[in-house]
PDB file of C-alpha atoms in Angstrom:
ATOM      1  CA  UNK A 227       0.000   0.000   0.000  1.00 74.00           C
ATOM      2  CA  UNK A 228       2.769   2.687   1.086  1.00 81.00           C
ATOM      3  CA  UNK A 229       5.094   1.409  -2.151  1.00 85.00           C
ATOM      4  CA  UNK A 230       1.951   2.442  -4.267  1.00 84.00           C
ATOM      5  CA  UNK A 231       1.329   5.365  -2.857  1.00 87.00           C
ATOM      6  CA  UNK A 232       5.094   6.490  -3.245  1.00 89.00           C
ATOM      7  CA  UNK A 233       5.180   5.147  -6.846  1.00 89.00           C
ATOM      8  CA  UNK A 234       2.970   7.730  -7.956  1.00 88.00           C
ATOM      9  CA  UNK A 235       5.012  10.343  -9.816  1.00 88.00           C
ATOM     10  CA  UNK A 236       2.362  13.599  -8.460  1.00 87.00           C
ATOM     11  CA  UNK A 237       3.356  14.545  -5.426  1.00 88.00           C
ATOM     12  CA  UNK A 238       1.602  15.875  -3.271  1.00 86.00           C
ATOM     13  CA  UNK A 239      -1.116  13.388  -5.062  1.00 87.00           C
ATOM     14  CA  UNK A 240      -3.716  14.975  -7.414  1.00 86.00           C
ATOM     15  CA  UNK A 241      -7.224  15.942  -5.518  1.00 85.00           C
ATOM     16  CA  UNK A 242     -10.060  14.134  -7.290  1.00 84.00           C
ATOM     17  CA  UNK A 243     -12.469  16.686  -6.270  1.00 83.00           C
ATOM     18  CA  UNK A 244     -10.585  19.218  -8.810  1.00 86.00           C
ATOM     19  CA  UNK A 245     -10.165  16.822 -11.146  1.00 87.00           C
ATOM     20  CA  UNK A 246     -10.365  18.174 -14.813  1.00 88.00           C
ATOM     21  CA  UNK A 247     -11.249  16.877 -18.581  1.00 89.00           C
ATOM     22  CA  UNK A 248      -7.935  17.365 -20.546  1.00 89.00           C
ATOM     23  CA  UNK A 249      -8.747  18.931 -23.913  1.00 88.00           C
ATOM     24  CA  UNK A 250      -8.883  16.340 -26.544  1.00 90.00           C
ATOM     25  CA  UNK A 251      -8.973  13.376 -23.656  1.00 89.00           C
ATOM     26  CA  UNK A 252     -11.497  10.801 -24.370  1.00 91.00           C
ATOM     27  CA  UNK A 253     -13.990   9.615 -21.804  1.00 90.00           C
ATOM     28  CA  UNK A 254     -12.396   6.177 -20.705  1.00 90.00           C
ATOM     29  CA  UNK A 255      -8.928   7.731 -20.184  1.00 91.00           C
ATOM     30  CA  UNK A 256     -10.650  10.536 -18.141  1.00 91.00           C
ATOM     31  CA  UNK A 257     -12.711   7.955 -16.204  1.00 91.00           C
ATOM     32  CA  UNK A 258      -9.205   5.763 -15.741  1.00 90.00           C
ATOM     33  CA  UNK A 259      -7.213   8.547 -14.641  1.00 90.00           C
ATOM     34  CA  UNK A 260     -10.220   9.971 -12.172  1.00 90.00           C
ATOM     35  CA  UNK A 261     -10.292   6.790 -10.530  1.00 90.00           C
ATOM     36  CA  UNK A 262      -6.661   5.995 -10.510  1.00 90.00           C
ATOM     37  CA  UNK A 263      -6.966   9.531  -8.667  1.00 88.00           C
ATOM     38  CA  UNK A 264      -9.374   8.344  -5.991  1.00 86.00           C
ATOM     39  CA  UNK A 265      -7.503   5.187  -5.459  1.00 87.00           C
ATOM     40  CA  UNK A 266      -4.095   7.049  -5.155  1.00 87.00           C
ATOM     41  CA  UNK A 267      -5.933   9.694  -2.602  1.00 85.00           C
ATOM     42  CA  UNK A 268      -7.714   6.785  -0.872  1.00 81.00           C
ATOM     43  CA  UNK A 269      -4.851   4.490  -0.311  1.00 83.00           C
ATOM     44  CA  UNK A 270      -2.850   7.271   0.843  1.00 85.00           C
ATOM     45  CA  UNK A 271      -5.334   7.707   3.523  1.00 81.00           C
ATOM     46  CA  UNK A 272      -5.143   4.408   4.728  1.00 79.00           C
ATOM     47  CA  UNK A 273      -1.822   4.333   4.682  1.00 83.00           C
ATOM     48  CA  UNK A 274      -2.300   6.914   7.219  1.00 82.00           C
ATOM     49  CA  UNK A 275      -4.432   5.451   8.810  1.00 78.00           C
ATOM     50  CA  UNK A 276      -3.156   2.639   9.903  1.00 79.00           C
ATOM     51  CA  UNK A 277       0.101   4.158  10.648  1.00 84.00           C
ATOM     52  CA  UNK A 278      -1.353   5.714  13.650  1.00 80.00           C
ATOM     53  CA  UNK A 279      -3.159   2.916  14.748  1.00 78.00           C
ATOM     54  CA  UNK A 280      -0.017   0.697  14.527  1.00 81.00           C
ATOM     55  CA  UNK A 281       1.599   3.383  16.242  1.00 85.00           C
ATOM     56  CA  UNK A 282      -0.932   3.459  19.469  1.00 80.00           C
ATOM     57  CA  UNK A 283      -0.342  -0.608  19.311  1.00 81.00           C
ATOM     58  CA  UNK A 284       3.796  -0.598  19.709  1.00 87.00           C
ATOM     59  CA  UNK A 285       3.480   2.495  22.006  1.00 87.00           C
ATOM     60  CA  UNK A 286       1.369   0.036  24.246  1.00 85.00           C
ATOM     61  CA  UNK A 287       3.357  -2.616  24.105  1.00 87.00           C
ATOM     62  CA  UNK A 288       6.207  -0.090  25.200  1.00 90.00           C
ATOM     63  CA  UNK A 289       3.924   1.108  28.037  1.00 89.00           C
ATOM     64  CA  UNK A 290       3.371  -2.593  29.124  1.00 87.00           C
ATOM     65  CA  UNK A 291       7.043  -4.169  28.968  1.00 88.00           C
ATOM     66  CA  UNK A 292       8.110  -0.683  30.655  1.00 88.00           C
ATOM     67  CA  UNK A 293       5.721  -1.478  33.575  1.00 88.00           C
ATOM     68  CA  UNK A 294       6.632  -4.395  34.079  1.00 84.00           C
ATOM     69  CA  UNK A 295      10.583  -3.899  33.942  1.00 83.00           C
ATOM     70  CA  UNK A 296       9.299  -0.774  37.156  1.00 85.00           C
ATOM     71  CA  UNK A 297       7.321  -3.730  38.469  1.00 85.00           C
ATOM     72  CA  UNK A 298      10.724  -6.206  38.830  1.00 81.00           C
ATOM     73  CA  UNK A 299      12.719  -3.181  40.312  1.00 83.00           C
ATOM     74  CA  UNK A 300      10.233  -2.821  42.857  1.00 84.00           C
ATOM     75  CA  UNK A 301      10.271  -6.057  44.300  1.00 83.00           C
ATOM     76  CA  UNK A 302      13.743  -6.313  43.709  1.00 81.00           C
ATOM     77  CA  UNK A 303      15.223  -2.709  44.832  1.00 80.00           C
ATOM     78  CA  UNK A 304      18.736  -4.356  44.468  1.00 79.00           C
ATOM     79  CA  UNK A 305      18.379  -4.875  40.913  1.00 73.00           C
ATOM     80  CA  UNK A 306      18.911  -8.474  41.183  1.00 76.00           C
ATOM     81  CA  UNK A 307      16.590  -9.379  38.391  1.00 74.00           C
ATOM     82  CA  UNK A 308      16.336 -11.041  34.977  1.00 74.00           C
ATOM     83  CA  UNK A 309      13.847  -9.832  33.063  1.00 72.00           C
ATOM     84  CA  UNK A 310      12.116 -13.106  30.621  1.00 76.00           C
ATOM     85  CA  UNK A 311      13.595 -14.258  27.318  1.00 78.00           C
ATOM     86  CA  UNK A 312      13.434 -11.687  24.371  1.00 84.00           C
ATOM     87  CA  UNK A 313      12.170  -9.078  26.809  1.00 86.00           C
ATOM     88  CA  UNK A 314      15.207  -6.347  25.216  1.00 85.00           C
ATOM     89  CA  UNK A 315      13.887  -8.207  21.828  1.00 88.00           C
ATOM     90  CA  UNK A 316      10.501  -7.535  22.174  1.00 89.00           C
ATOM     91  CA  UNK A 317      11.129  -3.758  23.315  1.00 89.00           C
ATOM     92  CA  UNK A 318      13.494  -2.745  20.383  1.00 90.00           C
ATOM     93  CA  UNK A 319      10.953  -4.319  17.947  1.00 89.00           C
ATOM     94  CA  UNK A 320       8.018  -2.188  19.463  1.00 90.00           C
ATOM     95  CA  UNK A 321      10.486   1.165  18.854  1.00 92.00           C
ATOM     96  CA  UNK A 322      11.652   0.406  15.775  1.00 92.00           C
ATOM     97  CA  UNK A 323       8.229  -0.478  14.417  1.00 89.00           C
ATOM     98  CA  UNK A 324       6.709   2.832  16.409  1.00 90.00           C
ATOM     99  CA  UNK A 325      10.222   5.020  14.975  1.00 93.00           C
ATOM    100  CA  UNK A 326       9.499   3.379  11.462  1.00 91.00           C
ATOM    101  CA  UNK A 327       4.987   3.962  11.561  1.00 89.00           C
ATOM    102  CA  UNK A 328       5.713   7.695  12.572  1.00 89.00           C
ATOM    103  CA  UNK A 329       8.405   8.497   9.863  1.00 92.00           C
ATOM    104  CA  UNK A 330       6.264   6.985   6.876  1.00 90.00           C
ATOM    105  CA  UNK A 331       2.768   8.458   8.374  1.00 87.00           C
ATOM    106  CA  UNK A 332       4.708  12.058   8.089  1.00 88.00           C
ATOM    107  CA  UNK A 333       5.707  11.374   5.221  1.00 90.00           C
ATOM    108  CA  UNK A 334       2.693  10.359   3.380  1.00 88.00           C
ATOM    109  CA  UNK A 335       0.676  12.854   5.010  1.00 85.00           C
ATOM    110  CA  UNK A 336       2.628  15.581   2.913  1.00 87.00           C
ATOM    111  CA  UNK A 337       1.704  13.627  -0.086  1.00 87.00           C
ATOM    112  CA  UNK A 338      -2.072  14.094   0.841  1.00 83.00           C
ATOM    113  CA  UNK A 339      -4.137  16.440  -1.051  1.00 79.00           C
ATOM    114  CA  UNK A 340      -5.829  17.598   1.755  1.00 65.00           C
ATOM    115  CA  UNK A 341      -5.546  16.536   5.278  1.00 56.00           C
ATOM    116  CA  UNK A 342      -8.181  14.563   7.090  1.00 51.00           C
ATOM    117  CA  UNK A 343      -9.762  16.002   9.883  1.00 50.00           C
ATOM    118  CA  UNK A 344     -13.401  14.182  10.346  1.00 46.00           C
ATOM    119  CA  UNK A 345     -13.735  11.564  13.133  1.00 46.00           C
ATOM    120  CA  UNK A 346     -11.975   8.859  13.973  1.00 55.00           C
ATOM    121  CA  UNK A 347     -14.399   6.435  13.467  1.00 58.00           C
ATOM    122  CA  UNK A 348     -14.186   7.015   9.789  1.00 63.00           C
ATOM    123  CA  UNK A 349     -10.628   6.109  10.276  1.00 66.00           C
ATOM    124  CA  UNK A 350     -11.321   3.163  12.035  1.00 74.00           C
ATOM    125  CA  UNK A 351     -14.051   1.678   8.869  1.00 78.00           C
ATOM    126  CA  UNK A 352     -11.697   2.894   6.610  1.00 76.00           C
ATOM    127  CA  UNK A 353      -9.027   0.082   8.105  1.00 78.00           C
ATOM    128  CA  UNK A 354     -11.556  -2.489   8.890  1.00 84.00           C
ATOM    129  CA  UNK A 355     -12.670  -1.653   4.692  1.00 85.00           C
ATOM    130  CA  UNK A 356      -9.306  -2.532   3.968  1.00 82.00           C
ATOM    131  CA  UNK A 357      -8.032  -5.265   5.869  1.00 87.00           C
ATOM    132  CA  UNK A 358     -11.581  -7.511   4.342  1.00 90.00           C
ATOM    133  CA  UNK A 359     -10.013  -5.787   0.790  1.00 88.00           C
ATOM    134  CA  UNK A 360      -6.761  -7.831   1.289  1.00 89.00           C
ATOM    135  CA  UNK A 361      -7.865 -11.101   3.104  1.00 92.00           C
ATOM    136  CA  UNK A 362     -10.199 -11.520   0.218  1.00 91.00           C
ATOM    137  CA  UNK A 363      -7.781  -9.974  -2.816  1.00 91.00           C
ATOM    138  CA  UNK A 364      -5.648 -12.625  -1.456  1.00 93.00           C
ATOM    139  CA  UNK A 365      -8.402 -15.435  -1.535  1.00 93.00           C
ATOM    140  CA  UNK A 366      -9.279 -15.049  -4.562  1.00 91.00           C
ATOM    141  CA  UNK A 367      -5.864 -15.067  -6.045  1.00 92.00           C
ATOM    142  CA  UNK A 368      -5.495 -18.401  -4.242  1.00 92.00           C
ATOM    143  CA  UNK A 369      -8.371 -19.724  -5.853  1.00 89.00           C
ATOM    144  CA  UNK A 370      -7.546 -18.059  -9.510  1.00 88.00           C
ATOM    145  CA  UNK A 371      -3.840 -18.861  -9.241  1.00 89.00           C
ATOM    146  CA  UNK A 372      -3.320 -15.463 -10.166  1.00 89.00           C
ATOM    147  CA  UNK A 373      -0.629 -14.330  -7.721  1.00 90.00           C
ATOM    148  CA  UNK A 374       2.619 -12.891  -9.264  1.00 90.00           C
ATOM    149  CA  UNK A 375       4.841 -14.002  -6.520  1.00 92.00           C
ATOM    150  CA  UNK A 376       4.837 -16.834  -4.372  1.00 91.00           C
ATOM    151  CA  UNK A 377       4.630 -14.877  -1.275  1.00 93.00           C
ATOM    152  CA  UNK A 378       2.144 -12.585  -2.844  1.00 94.00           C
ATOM    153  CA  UNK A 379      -0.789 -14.040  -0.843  1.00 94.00           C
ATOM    154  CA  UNK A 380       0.858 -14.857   2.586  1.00 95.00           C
ATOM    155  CA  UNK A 381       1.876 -11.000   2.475  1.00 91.00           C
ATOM    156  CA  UNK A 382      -1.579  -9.937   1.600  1.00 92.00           C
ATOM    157  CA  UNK A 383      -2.527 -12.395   4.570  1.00 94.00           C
ATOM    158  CA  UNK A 384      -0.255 -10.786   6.646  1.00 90.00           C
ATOM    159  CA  UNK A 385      -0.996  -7.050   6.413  1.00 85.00           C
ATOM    160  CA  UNK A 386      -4.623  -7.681   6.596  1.00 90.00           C
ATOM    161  CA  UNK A 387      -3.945  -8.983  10.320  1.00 90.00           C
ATOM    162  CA  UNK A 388      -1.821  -6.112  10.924  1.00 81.00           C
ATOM    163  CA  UNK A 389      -4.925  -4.077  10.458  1.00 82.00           C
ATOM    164  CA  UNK A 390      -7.896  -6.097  12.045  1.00 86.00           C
ATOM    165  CA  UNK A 391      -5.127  -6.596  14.554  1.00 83.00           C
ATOM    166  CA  UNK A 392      -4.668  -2.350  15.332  1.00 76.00           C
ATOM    167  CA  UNK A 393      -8.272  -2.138  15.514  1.00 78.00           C
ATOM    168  CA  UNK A 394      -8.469  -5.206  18.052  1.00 79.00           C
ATOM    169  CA  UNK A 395      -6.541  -3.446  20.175  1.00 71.00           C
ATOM    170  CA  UNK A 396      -7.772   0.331  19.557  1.00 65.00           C
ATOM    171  CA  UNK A 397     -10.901  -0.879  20.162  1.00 61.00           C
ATOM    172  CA  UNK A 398     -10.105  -2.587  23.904  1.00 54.00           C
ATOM    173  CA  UNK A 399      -8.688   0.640  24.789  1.00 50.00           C
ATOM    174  CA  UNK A 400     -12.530   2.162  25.181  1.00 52.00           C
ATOM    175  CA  UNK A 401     -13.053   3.042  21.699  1.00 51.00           C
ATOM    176  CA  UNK A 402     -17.235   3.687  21.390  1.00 54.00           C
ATOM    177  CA  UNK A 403     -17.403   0.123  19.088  1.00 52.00           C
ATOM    178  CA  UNK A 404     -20.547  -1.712  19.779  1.00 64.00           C
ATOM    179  CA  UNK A 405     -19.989  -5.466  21.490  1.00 71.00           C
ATOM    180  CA  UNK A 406     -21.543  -6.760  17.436  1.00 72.00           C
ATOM    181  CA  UNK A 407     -18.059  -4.991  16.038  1.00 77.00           C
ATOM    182  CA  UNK A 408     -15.788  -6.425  18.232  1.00 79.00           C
ATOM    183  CA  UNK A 409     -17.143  -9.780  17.767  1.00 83.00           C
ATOM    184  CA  UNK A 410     -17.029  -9.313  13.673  1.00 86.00           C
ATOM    185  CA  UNK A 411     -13.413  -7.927  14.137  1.00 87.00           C
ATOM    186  CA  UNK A 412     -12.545 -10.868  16.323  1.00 89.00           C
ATOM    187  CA  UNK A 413     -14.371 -13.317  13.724  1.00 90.00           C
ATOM    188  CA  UNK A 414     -12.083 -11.975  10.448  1.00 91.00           C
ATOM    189  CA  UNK A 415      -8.776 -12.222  12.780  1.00 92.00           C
ATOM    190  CA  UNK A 416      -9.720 -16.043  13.311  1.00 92.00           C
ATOM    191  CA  UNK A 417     -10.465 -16.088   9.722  1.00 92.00           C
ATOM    192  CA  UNK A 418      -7.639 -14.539   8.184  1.00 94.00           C
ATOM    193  CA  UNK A 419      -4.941 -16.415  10.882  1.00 94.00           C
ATOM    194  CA  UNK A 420      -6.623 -20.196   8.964  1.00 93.00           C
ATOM    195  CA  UNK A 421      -6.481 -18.556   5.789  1.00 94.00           C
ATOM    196  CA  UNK A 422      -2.256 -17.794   6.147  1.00 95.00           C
ATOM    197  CA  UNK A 423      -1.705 -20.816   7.867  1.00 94.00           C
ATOM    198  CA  UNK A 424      -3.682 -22.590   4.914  1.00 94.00           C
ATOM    199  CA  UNK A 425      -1.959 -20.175   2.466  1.00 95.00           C
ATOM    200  CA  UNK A 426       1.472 -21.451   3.817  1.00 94.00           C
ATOM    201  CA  UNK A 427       0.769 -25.188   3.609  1.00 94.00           C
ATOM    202  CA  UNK A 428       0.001 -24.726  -0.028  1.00 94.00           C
ATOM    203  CA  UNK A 429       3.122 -22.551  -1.028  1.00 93.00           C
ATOM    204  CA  UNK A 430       4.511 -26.464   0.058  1.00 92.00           C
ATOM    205  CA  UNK A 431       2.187 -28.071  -2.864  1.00 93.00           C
ATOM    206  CA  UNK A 432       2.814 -28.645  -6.623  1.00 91.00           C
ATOM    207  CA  UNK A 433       0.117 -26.504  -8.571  1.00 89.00           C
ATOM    208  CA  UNK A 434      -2.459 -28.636  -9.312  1.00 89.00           C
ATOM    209  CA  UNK A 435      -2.467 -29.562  -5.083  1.00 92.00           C
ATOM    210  CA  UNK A 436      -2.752 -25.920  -4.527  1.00 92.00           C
ATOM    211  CA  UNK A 437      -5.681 -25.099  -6.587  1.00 90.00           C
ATOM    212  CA  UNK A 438      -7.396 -28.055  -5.796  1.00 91.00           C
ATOM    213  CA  UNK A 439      -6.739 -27.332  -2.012  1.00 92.00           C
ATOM    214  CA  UNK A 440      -8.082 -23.847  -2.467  1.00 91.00           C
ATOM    215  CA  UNK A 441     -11.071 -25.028  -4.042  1.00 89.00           C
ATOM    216  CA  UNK A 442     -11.817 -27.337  -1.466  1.00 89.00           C
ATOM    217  CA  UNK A 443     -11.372 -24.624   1.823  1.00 90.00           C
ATOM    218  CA  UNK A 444     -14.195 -23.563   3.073  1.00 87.00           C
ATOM    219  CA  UNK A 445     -12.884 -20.517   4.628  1.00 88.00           C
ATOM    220  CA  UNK A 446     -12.589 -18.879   0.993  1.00 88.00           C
ATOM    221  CA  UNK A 447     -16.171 -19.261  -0.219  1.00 80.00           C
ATOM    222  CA  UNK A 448     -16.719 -15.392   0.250  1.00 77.00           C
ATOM    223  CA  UNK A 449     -13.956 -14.780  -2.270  1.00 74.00           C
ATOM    224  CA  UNK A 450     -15.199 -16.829  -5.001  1.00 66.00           C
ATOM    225  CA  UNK A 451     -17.181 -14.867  -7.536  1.00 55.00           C
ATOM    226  CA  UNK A 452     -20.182 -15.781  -8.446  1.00 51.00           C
ATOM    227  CA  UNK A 453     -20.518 -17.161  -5.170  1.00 51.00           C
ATOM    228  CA  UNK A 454     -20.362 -20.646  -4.599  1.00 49.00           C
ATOM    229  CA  UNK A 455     -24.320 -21.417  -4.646  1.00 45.00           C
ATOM    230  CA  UNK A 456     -24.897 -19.844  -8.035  1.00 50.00           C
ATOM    231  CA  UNK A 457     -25.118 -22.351 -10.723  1.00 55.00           C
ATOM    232  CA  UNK A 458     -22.294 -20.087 -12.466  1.00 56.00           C
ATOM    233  CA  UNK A 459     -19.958 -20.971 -10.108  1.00 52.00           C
ATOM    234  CA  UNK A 460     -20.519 -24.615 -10.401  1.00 54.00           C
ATOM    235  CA  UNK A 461     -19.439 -24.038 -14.254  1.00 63.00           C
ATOM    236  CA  UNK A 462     -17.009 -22.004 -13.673  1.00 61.00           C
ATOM    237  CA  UNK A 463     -15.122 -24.402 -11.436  1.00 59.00           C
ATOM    238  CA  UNK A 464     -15.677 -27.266 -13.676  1.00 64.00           C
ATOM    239  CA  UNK A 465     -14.404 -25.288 -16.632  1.00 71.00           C
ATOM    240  CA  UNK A 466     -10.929 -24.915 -14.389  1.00 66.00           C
ATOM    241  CA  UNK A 467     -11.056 -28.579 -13.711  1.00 65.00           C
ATOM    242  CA  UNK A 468     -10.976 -29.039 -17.406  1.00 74.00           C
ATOM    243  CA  UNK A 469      -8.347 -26.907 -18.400  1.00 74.00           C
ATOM    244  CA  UNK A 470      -6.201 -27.829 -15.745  1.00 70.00           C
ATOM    245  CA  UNK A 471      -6.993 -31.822 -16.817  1.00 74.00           C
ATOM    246  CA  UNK A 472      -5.825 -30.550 -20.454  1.00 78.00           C
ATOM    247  CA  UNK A 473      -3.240 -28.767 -19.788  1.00 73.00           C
ATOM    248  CA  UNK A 474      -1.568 -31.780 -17.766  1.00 73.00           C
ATOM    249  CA  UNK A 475      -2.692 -34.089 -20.658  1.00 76.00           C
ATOM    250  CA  UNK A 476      -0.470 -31.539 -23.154  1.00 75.00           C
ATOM    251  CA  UNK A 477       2.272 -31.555 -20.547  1.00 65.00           C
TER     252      UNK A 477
END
């Protein structure tokens, strides 16, 4: 998300709300370059976003290994203690990641077109929006075998947790979430977690395992467009079945 944000030449980002018809531009290139706009300005956002949330997540963690390093030295005022295994680890991870969240959330901030200054809350959706985006981008790449790398979906995987994960914990802090949004939040973490441990087990798998593997979990069906009950989707996946049976026939 941040290397596509920074890979866009305009900086600070065109603002689709200004956006202008060049003289002589046809319709489709306006319409491709107005949304490639909104996306730019939108991912940018999120980027933001979830900067700051990650950022209130390693400054906790800070807060909490801090307290309990003052905890040790008060029941042991002589300083004969040893604090747990990868306690120093644990703490240079949570500044490094906090050092790292702050640099890139100034950063992109000054790429904005306009800075953000509504209510958190829309923040909040706006990271929930696109940590479902990724689990499922992912999903369906699994079941398409359309990723570009092999990593491609356990990364996807990955930073969607990041993000339902921010929230988790924003969200315990007293954030104004309703019990239903902490149990749906909750519910996608669980999901997501199977889906990268699945997602891992089949980076082990020759291709034809993969798919077929894929096609088989259950915890994908609300990637798979048309959806699984349509009739559609019944052809579709028997059409796949075919050409993969050919193209092993060829091979």
């Amino acid at each position: 998300m941040y290397e596509y944000v920074k890979a866009v030449p305009q900086k600070p980002l065109p603002d689709p709300a200004k956006f202008v018809k060049r003289e002589g531009e046809g319709e489709k290139h306006a319409q491709r370059r107005r949304n490639a706009d909104q996306e730019a300005e939108m991912s940018a956002m999120t980027c933001v976003a979830v900067y700051m949330l990650l950022m209130s997540f390693s400054q906790k963690g800070i807060d909490r290994l801090r307290n309990h390093q003052e905890h040790m030295r008060m029941r042991h005022p002589d300083g004969e203690f040893v604090v747990s295994e990868g306690f120093d680890d644990a703490l240079t991870w949570f500044k490094d990641h906090f050092i790292k969240c702050n640099d890139r959330a100034a950063l992109v901030k000054t790429w904005l077109p306009a800075q953000y200054d509504g209510p958190k809350t829309w923040l909040d959706q706006l990271v929930y929006d696109r940590a479902l985006m990724l689990s499922r981008t992912a999903a369906r790449k699994e079941l398409l075998d359309q990723a570009t790398r092999p990593d491609e979906c356990e990364k996807l995987y990955e930073e969607s947790l990041w993000c339902l994960y921010a929230l988790q914990d924003d969200l315990q802090a007293g954030n104004p979430f309703m019990e239903e949004d902490r149990n749906t939040i909750s519910t996608w973490i669980t999901r997501t977690k199977l889906r990268l441990v699945r997602c891992r087990a089949r980076m082990g798998m020759t291709d034809r395992d993969r798919i077929k593997d894929a096609m088989a979990d259950q915890n994908l069906v609300d990637a798979r467009y048309p959806p699984p009950w349509e009739p559609q989707a019944v052809e579709q996946v028997q059409q796949q079945q075919q050409q993969t049976q050919l193209q092993q026939q060829q091979s």
